[in-house]
CSV table of C-alpha atoms in Angstrom, one decimal:
chain,number,residue,atom,x,y,z
D,1412,MET,CA,0.4,26.8,-10.3
D,1413,LEU,CA,3.5,24.7,-10.9
D,1414,GLY,CA,6.6,25.7,-8.9
D,1415,LYS,CA,10.0,25.5,-10.6
D,1416,ILE,CA,13.6,25.4,-9.3
D,1417,LYS,CA,15.5,28.4,-10.6
D,1418,PRO,CA,19.3,27.9,-10.8
D,1419,ASP,CA,21.0,30.3,-8.4
D,1420,LEU,CA,24.3,31.4,-10.0
D,1421,GLN,CA,25.1,34.1,-7.5
D,1422,GLN,CA,27.5,33.3,-4.6
D,1423,ASN,CA,26.2,33.5,-1.1
D,1424,LEU,CA,28.5,34.4,1.8
D,1425,PHE,CA,26.5,32.5,4.4
D,1426,LYS,CA,25.7,29.3,2.4
D,1427,THR,CA,27.9,26.6,0.9
D,1428,ARG,CA,27.4,25.6,-2.7
D,1429,LEU,CA,26.8,21.9,-3.1
D,1430,THR,CA,29.2,21.5,-6.0
D,1431,GLU,CA,32.0,22.7,-3.7
D,1432,LEU,CA,30.9,20.4,-0.9
D,1433,ILE,CA,30.3,17.0,-2.5
D,1434,ASN,CA,32.3,14.6,-4.8
D,1435,MET,CA,31.0,15.1,-8.3
D,1436,GLU,CA,32.0,11.5,-9.2
D,1437,HIS,CA,29.7,10.1,-6.6
D,1438,PRO,CA,27.3,7.5,-8.0
D,1439,LEU,CA,24.2,9.4,-6.8
D,1440,VAL,CA,25.5,12.6,-8.6
D,1441,LYS,CA,25.9,10.7,-11.8
D,1442,LEU,CA,22.5,9.1,-11.5
D,1443,ALA,CA,21.0,12.5,-11.0
D,1444,ASN,CA,22.6,13.7,-14.2
D,1445,GLU,CA,21.3,10.7,-16.2
D,1446,ILE,CA,17.6,11.2,-15.3
D,1447,SER,CA,15.7,13.4,-17.6
D,1448,TRP,CA,14.1,15.9,-15.2
D,1449,ASP,CA,12.9,18.2,-18.1
D,1450,GLU,CA,10.8,15.4,-19.5
D,1451,MET,CA,9.4,14.7,-16.1
D,1452,GLU,CA,8.4,18.3,-15.6
D,1453,ALA,CA,6.9,18.5,-19.0
D,1454,GLU,CA,4.8,15.4,-18.3
D,1455,PHE,CA,3.5,16.5,-14.9
D,1456,GLU,CA,3.1,20.2,-15.7
D,1457,LYS,CA,-0.4,19.7,-17.3
D,1458,LEU,CA,-1.6,18.2,-14.0
D,1459,PHE,CA,-1.3,21.7,-12.3
D,1460,SER,CA,-3.5,24.7,-12.8
D,1461,GLN,CA,-2.2,27.9,-14.3
D,1462,GLY,CA,-3.0,30.3,-11.5
D,1463,GLY,CA,-2.8,30.2,-7.7
D,1464,ARG,CA,0.0,29.6,-5.3
D,1465,PRO,CA,3.2,28.0,-6.7
D,1466,SER,CA,3.4,24.3,-5.9
D,1467,ILE,CA,6.6,22.4,-4.8
D,1468,ALA,CA,9.0,22.1,-7.7
D,1469,ILE,CA,8.6,18.8,-9.6
D,1470,ARG,CA,12.2,17.8,-9.4
D,1471,LYS,CA,12.2,18.4,-5.6
D,1472,ILE,CA,9.2,16.3,-4.7
D,1473,ALA,CA,9.6,13.7,-7.5
D,1474,GLY,CA,13.3,13.4,-6.6
D,1475,MET,CA,12.5,12.8,-3.0
D,1476,LEU,CA,9.9,10.2,-3.9
D,1477,LEU,CA,12.5,8.3,-6.0
D,1478,LEU,CA,15.0,8.5,-3.1
D,1479,LYS,CA,12.3,7.2,-0.7
D,1480,GLU,CA,11.8,4.1,-2.9
D,1481,MET,CA,15.4,3.5,-3.6
D,1482,PHE,CA,16.4,3.5,0.1
D,1483,LYS,CA,13.1,2.2,1.6
D,1484,GLU,CA,12.3,5.2,3.7
D,1485,SER,CA,8.9,6.4,4.9
D,1486,ASP,CA,7.4,9.8,4.0
D,1487,GLU,CA,8.6,11.2,7.3
D,1488,THR,CA,12.2,9.8,7.4
D,1489,VAL,CA,13.1,10.7,3.9
D,1490,VAL,CA,12.4,14.4,4.7
D,1491,GLU,CA,14.5,14.0,7.9
D,1492,ARG,CA,17.4,12.4,6.1
D,1493,TRP,CA,17.3,14.9,3.2
D,1494,ILE,CA,18.3,17.6,5.7
D,1495,GLU,CA,21.4,15.6,6.7
D,1496,ASN,CA,22.5,14.4,3.3
D,1497,ALA,CA,24.1,16.8,0.8
D,1498,TYR,CA,24.0,14.2,-2.1
D,1499,TRP,CA,20.3,13.8,-1.7
D,1500,GLN,CA,19.8,17.6,-1.9
D,1501,TYR,CA,21.9,17.7,-5.0
D,1502,PHE,CA,19.7,14.9,-6.5
D,1503,THR,CA,16.6,17.0,-5.9
D,1504,GLY,CA,18.1,20.0,-7.7
D,1505,GLU,CA,19.3,22.3,-4.8
D,1506,ASP,CA,22.3,24.7,-5.4
D,1507,PHE,CA,23.1,25.4,-1.8
D,1508,PHE,CA,23.2,23.2,1.3
D,1509,GLN,CA,19.8,23.4,3.1
D,1510,THR,CA,19.3,23.2,6.8
D,1511,GLN,CA,15.4,23.3,7.0
D,1512,GLN,CA,12.7,20.9,6.1
D,1513,PRO,CA,11.8,21.4,2.4
D,1514,PHE,CA,8.1,20.6,2.8
D,1515,ASP,CA,5.6,18.7,5.0
D,1516,PRO,CA,5.7,14.9,4.5
D,1517,SER,CA,1.9,14.9,3.9
D,1518,ASN,CA,2.6,16.5,0.5
D,1519,PHE,CA,3.7,13.1,-0.7
D,1520,VAL,CA,0.2,11.8,-0.3
D,1521,HIS,CA,-1.2,14.7,-2.4
D,1522,PHE,CA,1.5,14.3,-5.1
D,1523,ARG,CA,0.9,10.5,-5.5
D,1524,LYS,CA,-2.9,11.1,-5.8
D,1525,ARG,CA,-2.2,13.9,-8.4
D,1526,ILE,CA,0.0,11.9,-10.7
D,1527,GLY,CA,-1.9,8.6,-10.3
D,1528,GLU,CA,-1.2,5.3,-11.9
D,1529,LYS,CA,-0.5,6.9,-15.3
D,1530,GLY,CA,2.2,9.2,-13.8
D,1531,LEU,CA,3.8,6.4,-12.0
D,1532,GLU,CA,3.9,4.3,-15.2
D,1533,PHE,CA,5.7,7.2,-16.7
D,1534,LEU,CA,8.2,7.2,-13.9
D,1535,LEU,CA,8.7,3.5,-14.4
D,1536,GLY,CA,9.3,4.1,-18.0
D,1537,GLN,CA,12.0,6.7,-17.1
D,1538,SER,CA,13.7,4.1,-14.8
D,1539,VAL,CA,13.7,1.6,-17.7
D,1540,SER,CA,15.3,4.2,-20.0
D,1541,LEU,CA,18.3,4.3,-17.8
D,1542,HIS,CA,19.0,0.7,-19.1
D,1543,PRO,CA,19.0,1.1,-22.9
D,1544,LYS,CA,18.9,-2.7,-23.7
D,1545,ALA,CA,15.8,-3.3,-21.5
D,1546,LYS,CA,13.3,-1.4,-23.6
D,1547,THR,CA,13.9,-3.6,-26.7
D,1548,GLU,CA,14.5,-7.0,-24.9
D,1549,ASP,CA,12.7,-9.8,-26.7
D,1550,GLU,CA,12.3,-12.2,-23.8
D,1551,VAL,CA,10.9,-11.4,-20.3
D,1552,GLN,CA,10.1,-13.4,-17.3
D,1553,ILE,CA,6.9,-13.2,-15.2
D,1554,ASP,CA,5.8,-14.3,-11.7
D,1555,THR,CA,3.2,-13.4,-9.2
D,1556,THR,CA,3.5,-12.6,-5.5
D,1557,VAL,CA,1.5,-11.2,-2.6
D,1558,GLN,CA,1.8,-7.5,-1.6
D,1559,GLU,CA,0.7,-7.7,2.1
D,1560,LYS,CA,-1.4,-5.0,3.6
D,1561,ASN,CA,-0.6,-3.4,6.9
D,1562,ILE,CA,-3.5,-4.9,8.8
D,1563,THR,CA,-3.8,-7.1,11.9
D,1564,PHE,CA,-4.3,-10.8,11.5
D,1565,PRO,CA,-8.1,-11.1,11.0
D,1566,THR,CA,-10.3,-13.2,13.3
D,1567,ASP,CA,-14.1,-13.2,13.7
D,1568,SER,CA,-13.8,-12.0,17.3
D,1569,LYS,CA,-11.5,-9.1,16.3
D,1570,LEU,CA,-13.8,-7.9,13.5
D,1571,ALA,CA,-16.9,-8.2,15.7
D,1572,LYS,CA,-15.1,-6.1,18.4
D,1573,LYS,CA,-14.1,-3.5,15.9
D,1574,VAL,CA,-17.6,-3.3,14.5
D,1575,ILE,CA,-19.0,-2.6,18.0
D,1576,ASP,CA,-16.4,0.1,18.8
D,1577,ASN,CA,-17.0,1.8,15.4
D,1578,CYS,CA,-20.8,1.8,16.0
D,1579,VAL,CA,-20.2,3.4,19.4
D,1580,LYS,CA,-18.1,6.1,17.7
D,1581,ILE,CA,-20.8,6.8,15.1
D,1582,ALA,CA,-23.5,7.0,17.7
D,1583,GLU,CA,-21.4,9.6,19.7
D,1584,LYS,CA,-20.7,11.6,16.6
D,1585,GLU,CA,-24.3,11.7,15.4
D,1586,GLY,CA,-25.8,12.2,18.9
D,1587,VAL,CA,-27.6,8.9,19.1
D,1588,ILE,CA,-28.4,7.7,22.6
D,1589,GLN,CA,-27.6,4.0,22.8
D,1590,ARG,CA,-29.4,1.5,25.1
D,1591,GLN,CA,-25.9,0.1,26.0
D,1592,SER,CA,-22.4,0.7,24.6
D,1593,TYR,CA,-21.1,-2.7,25.5
D,1594,LYS,CA,-17.5,-1.3,25.8
D,1595,ARG,CA,-16.6,-3.2,29.0
D,1596,VAL,CA,-18.5,-6.3,28.0
D,1597,SER,CA,-17.0,-6.6,24.5
D,1598,LYS,CA,-13.4,-6.1,25.9
D,1599,GLN,CA,-13.9,-9.1,28.3
D,1600,LEU,CA,-15.5,-11.2,25.5
D,1601,LEU,CA,-12.6,-10.6,23.3
D,1602,ARG,CA,-10.2,-11.8,26.0
D,1603,ASP,CA,-12.3,-14.9,26.4
D,1604,ALA,CA,-12.2,-15.6,22.6
D,1605,TYR,CA,-8.4,-15.9,22.7
D,1606,PHE,CA,-6.6,-19.4,22.5
D,1607,GLY,CA,-9.9,-21.1,21.3
D,1608,HIS,CA,-7.9,-24.1,20.0
D,1609,HIS,CA,-7.0,-25.2,23.5
D,1610,PRO,CA,-9.3,-28.0,24.7
D,1611,ARG,CA,-10.0,-26.4,28.1
D,1612,ARG,CA,-10.8,-23.0,26.5
D,1613,GLN,CA,-12.6,-24.3,23.4
D,1614,LYS,CA,-16.2,-24.0,24.7
D,1615,LYS,CA,-15.7,-20.6,26.4
D,1616,ALA,CA,-14.0,-19.1,23.3
D,1617,LYS,CA,-16.8,-20.4,21.0
D,1618,MET,CA,-19.5,-18.8,23.2
D,1619,ALA,CA,-17.5,-15.6,23.4
D,1620,ARG,CA,-17.2,-15.3,19.6
D,1621,LYS,CA,-20.9,-16.0,19.2
D,1622,LYS,CA,-21.9,-13.4,21.8
D,1623,LEU,CA,-19.6,-10.7,20.2
D,1624,ARG,CA,-21.2,-11.3,16.8
D,1625,THR,CA,-24.7,-11.1,18.4
D,1626,ILE,CA,-23.9,-7.8,20.2
D,1627,GLY,CA,-22.4,-6.4,17.0
D,1628,LYS,CA,-25.7,-7.1,15.1
D,1629,ARG,CA,-27.7,-5.7,18.0
D,1630,VAL,CA,-25.7,-2.4,18.0
D,1631,LEU,CA,-25.8,-2.1,14.2
D,1632,ARG,CA,-29.6,-2.6,14.0
D,1633,GLU,CA,-30.1,0.0,16.7
D,1634,LEU,CA,-28.1,2.6,14.8
D,1635,GLU,CA,-30.1,1.8,11.6
D,1636,ARG,CA,-33.3,2.3,13.5
D,1637,LYS,CA,-32.4,5.5,15.3
D,1638,LEU,CA,-30.4,7.4,12.7
D,1639,PRO,CA,-32.4,9.8,10.5
D,1640,SER,CA,-32.8,8.8,6.9
D,1641,THR,CA,-30.8,11.7,5.5
D,1642,ILE,CA,-27.8,10.7,7.7
D,1643,LEU,CA,-28.3,7.0,7.2
D,1644,LYS,CA,-27.6,7.3,3.4
D,1645,ASP,CA,-24.0,8.4,4.2
D,1646,TYR,CA,-23.4,5.2,6.2
D,1647,GLU,CA,-25.1,2.7,3.9
D,1648,GLU,CA,-21.8,1.3,2.4
D,1649,VAL,CA,-20.1,1.2,5.9
D,1650,PHE,CA,-23.0,-0.7,7.5
D,1651,ARG,CA,-23.1,-3.1,4.5
D,1652,ILE,CA,-19.4,-4.0,5.2
D,1653,TYR,CA,-20.1,-4.2,9.0
D,1654,LEU,CA,-23.0,-6.6,8.5
D,1655,LYS,CA,-21.1,-8.8,6.0
D,1656,ALA,CA,-18.2,-9.0,8.5
D,1657,LEU,CA,-20.6,-10.2,11.2
D,1658,THR,CA,-22.6,-12.7,9.2
D,1659,GLN,CA,-19.8,-14.3,7.0
D,1660,GLU,CA,-19.1,-18.0,7.5
D,1661,ARG,CA,-16.2,-20.2,6.7
D,1662,ASN,CA,-17.2,-20.9,3.1
D,1663,THR,CA,-18.4,-17.4,2.2
D,1664,LYS,CA,-16.9,-15.9,-0.9
D,1665,ASP,CA,-15.4,-12.4,-1.0
D,1666,LYS,CA,-15.0,-12.3,2.7
D,1667,ILE,CA,-14.1,-9.1,4.7
D,1668,TYR,CA,-10.8,-9.3,6.4
D,1669,SER,CA,-10.4,-5.7,7.4
D,1670,LEU,CA,-13.1,-3.0,8.0
D,1671,HIS,CA,-11.0,-0.1,6.8
D,1672,GLU,CA,-9.4,-2.1,3.8
D,1673,PRO,CA,-12.3,-4.3,2.6
D,1674,GLN,CA,-10.5,-5.0,-0.7
D,1675,VAL,CA,-7.9,-7.2,1.1
D,1676,ALA,CA,-7.9,-10.8,0.0
D,1677,CYS,CA,-6.7,-14.0,1.7
D,1678,ILE,CA,-4.1,-15.6,-0.7
D,1679,ALA,CA,-2.4,-18.9,-0.2
D,1680,LYS,CA,0.9,-19.4,-2.0
D,1681,GLY,CA,1.9,-22.7,-0.6
D,1682,LYS,CA,4.6,-21.4,1.7
D,1683,SER,CA,5.5,-23.6,4.7
D,1684,GLY,CA,6.3,-20.6,7.0
D,1685,LYS,CA,3.3,-18.5,6.0
D,1686,ALA,CA,0.2,-20.4,4.9
D,1687,TYR,CA,-1.9,-17.4,4.2
D,1688,GLU,CA,-1.1,-13.8,3.3
D,1689,PHE,CA,-3.6,-10.9,3.5
D,1690,GLY,CA,-3.2,-8.4,0.7
D,1691,THR,CA,-3.4,-8.2,-3.1
D,1692,LYS,CA,-1.8,-10.2,-5.9
D,1693,VAL,CA,0.9,-8.5,-7.9
D,1694,ALA,CA,2.5,-9.7,-11.2
D,1695,VAL,CA,6.1,-8.8,-11.9
D,1696,VAL,CA,7.6,-8.7,-15.4
D,1697,ARG,CA,11.4,-8.8,-15.6
D,1698,GLY,CA,13.8,-8.7,-18.5
D,1699,ARG,CA,15.6,-12.1,-18.8
D,1700,LYS,CA,19.1,-10.7,-19.5
D,1701,THR,CA,19.0,-7.2,-18.1
D,1702,GLY,CA,16.9,-8.0,-15.1
D,1703,VAL,CA,15.0,-4.7,-15.4
D,1704,ILE,CA,11.4,-4.5,-14.2
D,1705,SER,CA,9.1,-3.2,-17.0
D,1706,SER,CA,5.7,-4.0,-15.4
D,1707,ILE,CA,4.4,-4.5,-11.9
D,1708,LYS,CA,0.7,-4.8,-11.9
D,1709,ARG,CA,-1.8,-5.1,-9.0
D,1710,PHE,CA,-4.9,-7.3,-9.3
D,1711,SER,CA,-8.0,-7.4,-7.1
D,1712,GLY,CA,-9.0,-10.6,-5.4
D,1713,ASN,CA,-7.0,-13.8,-6.0
D,1714,PRO,CA,-7.2,-14.5,-9.8
D,1715,HIS,CA,-5.5,-17.5,-11.4
D,1716,ASP,CA,-2.0,-16.6,-12.6
D,1717,SER,CA,-2.9,-17.1,-16.2
D,1718,LYS,CA,-5.5,-14.3,-15.9
D,1719,THR,CA,-2.8,-11.8,-15.0
D,1720,LEU,CA,-0.8,-12.2,-18.3
D,1721,GLU,CA,-2.8,-9.9,-20.6
D,1722,GLU,CA,-2.9,-6.8,-18.3
D,1723,SER,CA,0.7,-7.3,-17.2
D,1724,LEU,CA,2.1,-7.5,-20.8
D,1725,ALA,CA,-0.1,-4.5,-21.8
D,1726,GLN,CA,1.4,-2.5,-19.0
D,1727,SER,CA,4.9,-3.7,-20.0
D,1728,GLU,CA,4.2,-2.6,-23.6
D,1729,ARG,CA,3.0,0.9,-22.5
D,1730,VAL,CA,6.0,1.4,-20.3
D,1731,ARG,CA,8.6,0.3,-22.9
D,1732,LYS,CA,6.9,2.2,-25.8
D,1733,SER,CA,6.9,5.4,-23.8
D,1734,VAL,CA,10.7,5.4,-24.0
D,1735,GLY,CA,10.9,4.2,-27.6
D,1736,GLY,CA,10.8,0.4,-26.9
D,1737,THR,CA,8.9,-2.6,-28.2
D,1738,ARG,CA,6.5,-5.2,-26.8
D,1739,PRO,CA,8.2,-8.4,-25.6
D,1740,LYS,CA,8.0,-11.3,-27.9
D,1741,LYS,CA,8.5,-14.2,-25.5
D,1742,VAL,CA,7.5,-14.7,-21.8
D,1743,SER,CA,9.0,-17.5,-19.7
D,1744,THR,CA,6.7,-18.6,-16.9
D,1745,ASP,CA,6.3,-21.4,-14.4
D,1746,ARG,CA,3.5,-24.1,-14.5
D,1747,GLY,CA,1.2,-21.8,-12.5
D,1748,PHE,CA,0.5,-19.9,-15.7
D,1749,ARG,CA,-0.6,-23.0,-17.7
D,1750,GLY,CA,-3.7,-22.6,-19.9
D,1751,ILE,CA,-2.6,-19.8,-22.2
D,1752,LYS,CA,0.0,-20.1,-25.0
D,1753,LEU,CA,-0.3,-16.8,-26.8
D,1754,VAL,CA,-1.3,-13.2,-25.7
D,1755,GLU,CA,-1.6,-10.7,-28.5
D,1756,GLY,CA,1.4,-11.9,-30.4
D,1757,THR,CA,3.5,-12.7,-27.3
D,1758,VAL,CA,4.4,-16.4,-27.0
D,1759,ILE,CA,4.0,-17.8,-23.5
D,1760,LEU,CA,6.6,-20.5,-22.7
D,1761,LEU,CA,6.0,-23.1,-20.1
D,1762,PRO,CA,8.3,-25.9,-18.7
D,1763,THR,CA,7.4,-29.1,-20.5
D,1764,LYS,CA,9.0,-32.4,-21.6
D,1765,LYS,CA,7.7,-32.3,-25.2
D,1766,GLU,CA,10.8,-30.9,-26.9
D,1767,LYS,CA,11.7,-33.2,-29.8
D,1768,THR,CA,15.5,-32.9,-30.0
D,1769,LYS,CA,18.2,-32.9,-27.4
D,1770,TYR,CA,19.2,-29.4,-28.4
D,1771,GLU,CA,15.7,-28.1,-27.8
D,1772,GLN,CA,15.6,-29.8,-24.5
D,1773,GLN,CA,18.9,-28.2,-23.5
D,1774,VAL,CA,17.7,-24.7,-24.6
D,1775,ALA,CA,14.5,-25.2,-22.6
D,1776,ARG,CA,16.4,-26.3,-19.6
D,1777,LEU,CA,18.7,-23.3,-19.6
D,1778,ARG,CA,15.7,-20.9,-20.2
D,1779,PHE,CA,13.7,-22.1,-17.2
D,1780,ARG,CA,16.8,-22.2,-15.0
D,1781,ALA,CA,17.2,-18.6,-15.9
D,1782,ARG,CA,13.5,-18.0,-15.1
D,1783,ALA,CA,14.2,-18.9,-11.5
D,1784,ALA,CA,16.2,-15.5,-11.3
D,1785,ILE,CA,12.9,-13.7,-10.9
D,1786,GLU,CA,12.4,-15.2,-7.4
D,1787,PRO,CA,15.4,-13.3,-5.8
D,1788,CYS,CA,14.2,-10.3,-7.7
D,1789,ILE,CA,10.8,-10.5,-5.9
D,1790,SER,CA,12.7,-11.0,-2.6
D,1791,HIS,CA,14.6,-7.8,-3.2
D,1792,LEU,CA,11.4,-5.9,-4.0
D,1793,LYS,CA,10.0,-7.1,-0.7
D,1794,ARG,CA,13.0,-6.7,1.6
D,1795,ASN,CA,14.8,-3.7,0.1
D,1796,HIS,CA,11.9,-1.8,-1.3
D,1797,SER,CA,8.3,-1.2,-0.3
D,1798,LEU,CA,6.6,-4.3,-1.7
D,1799,GLY,CA,7.0,-6.4,1.5
D,1800,LEU,CA,4.3,-4.4,3.5
D,1801,ASN,CA,2.0,-1.8,2.0
D,1802,PHE,CA,1.2,1.2,4.3
D,1803,LEU,CA,-0.6,3.2,1.6
D,1804,LYS,CA,-4.5,3.3,1.9
D,1805,GLY,CA,-7.1,1.8,-0.4
D,1806,VAL,CA,-7.0,0.4,-3.9
D,1807,ALA,CA,-5.0,3.4,-5.2
D,1808,GLY,CA,-2.4,2.8,-2.4
D,1809,ASP,CA,-2.0,-0.9,-3.6
D,1810,ILE,CA,-1.4,0.2,-7.2
D,1811,ASN,CA,0.9,3.1,-6.3
D,1812,ASN,CA,3.0,1.0,-3.8
D,1813,ALA,CA,3.6,-1.8,-6.3
D,1814,LEU,CA,4.7,0.6,-9.0
D,1815,LEU,CA,6.9,2.7,-6.7
D,1816,ALA,CA,8.7,-0.5,-5.6
D,1817,GLY,CA,9.5,-1.4,-9.2
D,1818,ILE,CA,10.8,2.2,-9.9
D,1819,GLY,CA,13.0,2.0,-6.8
D,1820,TYR,CA,14.4,-1.4,-7.8
D,1821,ASN,CA,15.4,-0.1,-11.3
D,1822,LEU,CA,17.0,3.0,-10.0
D,1823,LYS,CA,18.9,1.1,-7.4
D,1824,MET,CA,20.1,-1.3,-10.0
D,1825,ARG,CA,21.5,1.5,-12.1
D,1826,LEU,CA,23.1,3.1,-9.0
D,1827,ASN,CA,24.9,-0.2,-8.3
D,1828,GLN,CA,26.0,-0.4,-11.9
D,1829,ILE,CA,27.6,3.1,-11.7
D,1830,LYS,CA,29.3,2.0,-8.5
D,1831,GLU,CA,30.8,-1.0,-10.3
D,1832,GLN,CA,31.9,1.2,-13.2
D,1833,ILE,CA,33.8,3.5,-10.8
D,1834,ILE,CA,35.4,0.6,-9.0
D,1835,LEU,CA,36.5,-0.9,-12.3
D,1836,TRP,CA,37.9,2.4,-13.4
D,1837,LEU,CA,39.8,2.8,-10.2
D,1838,GLU,CA,41.2,-0.8,-10.5
D,1839,ILE,CA,42.4,0.0,-14.1
D,1840,LEU,CA,44.1,3.2,-12.9
D,1841,LEU,CA,45.8,1.4,-10.0
D,1842,ARG,CA,47.1,-1.4,-12.3
D,1843,THR,CA,48.4,1.2,-14.8
D,1844,PHE,CA,50.2,3.0,-12.0
D,1845,LEU,CA,51.7,-0.2,-10.6
D,1846,CYS,CA,52.9,-1.3,-14.1
D,1847,LYS,CA,54.6,2.0,-14.6
D,1848,TYR,CA,56.1,2.0,-11.1
D,1849,ASN,CA,57.5,-1.6,-11.6
D,1850,PHE,CA,58.8,-0.7,-15.0
D,1851,GLN,CA,60.7,2.3,-13.7
D,1852,ASN,CA,62.2,0.3,-10.9
D,1853,GLU,CA,63.3,-2.5,-13.3
D,1854,LYS,CA,64.9,0.2,-15.5
D,1855,ARG,CA,66.8,1.7,-12.6
D,1856,ALA,CA,68.0,-1.7,-11.4
D,1857,PHE,CA,69.2,-2.5,-14.9
């Protein structure tokens, strides 16, 4: 059953009302008043059953999820900071200052699973609606980046050692008596496999890697042989991943880079400081003038950039239409998207030297100079939001993390705009006061 926050209008002798404690002109208070919480509750209400124990109120958990993405907090730290921050409590709909934890941080996991990709796209649309010009903007910019996964740097020896350890755990869990566990042997072999590029260690490291993979296959075959057929069915997919990790070679396609995150891909973006990144490709669609993100789409594997256009623009259309907007008419891209000129009525613009007149050349030059603004936007998404390193599990975690980063970016942009408006208003007040003060002084002197 959906829980709701009921406004408490009665005074409490032992609690402080937040409206008396905080500054009602604070940017976060103004942002909370701009967000349509009623629409959010109406959208998510159908995801909850009619009976049973009341859930956490939508405004409370959704508001804390938005705060988490705006200020780049983890599930645990956002709950800790919420207790200390009166403005955060007002943002989530509290009437009185609270001194206890609102709920366990693990509830964020259940809430993200419950609303799914569709619910997060709705939240992205709500963040776009805070910028009225963004939903009808004709021209957008698009670029791709890598959302890195929180995994160790993959090597053959590490993967083989992990397979051996996991097989030993499975044997202990299912009561299988192994001929040998290889715990001590595999640990020493992993040490021997380190620094294999050094000429003096090259031969020893190569033999250690080979031996680790041999032991991994041996332990895996023993488990397949000794486990009952009824139990073996539950481990078929796990053993398939283990075998692929042990047998893959340098030129194997769709390689396994992590046993617990097999969907991770190795992506080379041509960076001098980081030749390879391990994660998933993400396409970001940003308004040219407003700078608001209307789509941030995750793709499996490492597709060519041009293959990401159709789905990214479709998501942008869904998000913008959910708040009464339109589909973008033009998309400015870099040369990585070459090969496609039109996607369902949207024109794809590439930097070329084929413009006929000098005026057209100047317009194109200005357009693609402006397109470079998406690069710092992606940098902000990675450094100031959650796109830099994804801690959420599985394919759903990749999708959710990317969308949440875009939501946090749009909300933070609106928060900064409110701050600028307040500063501008204060400057005007100060100038008006100074003008009146100077005028009165001149009048007295006269």
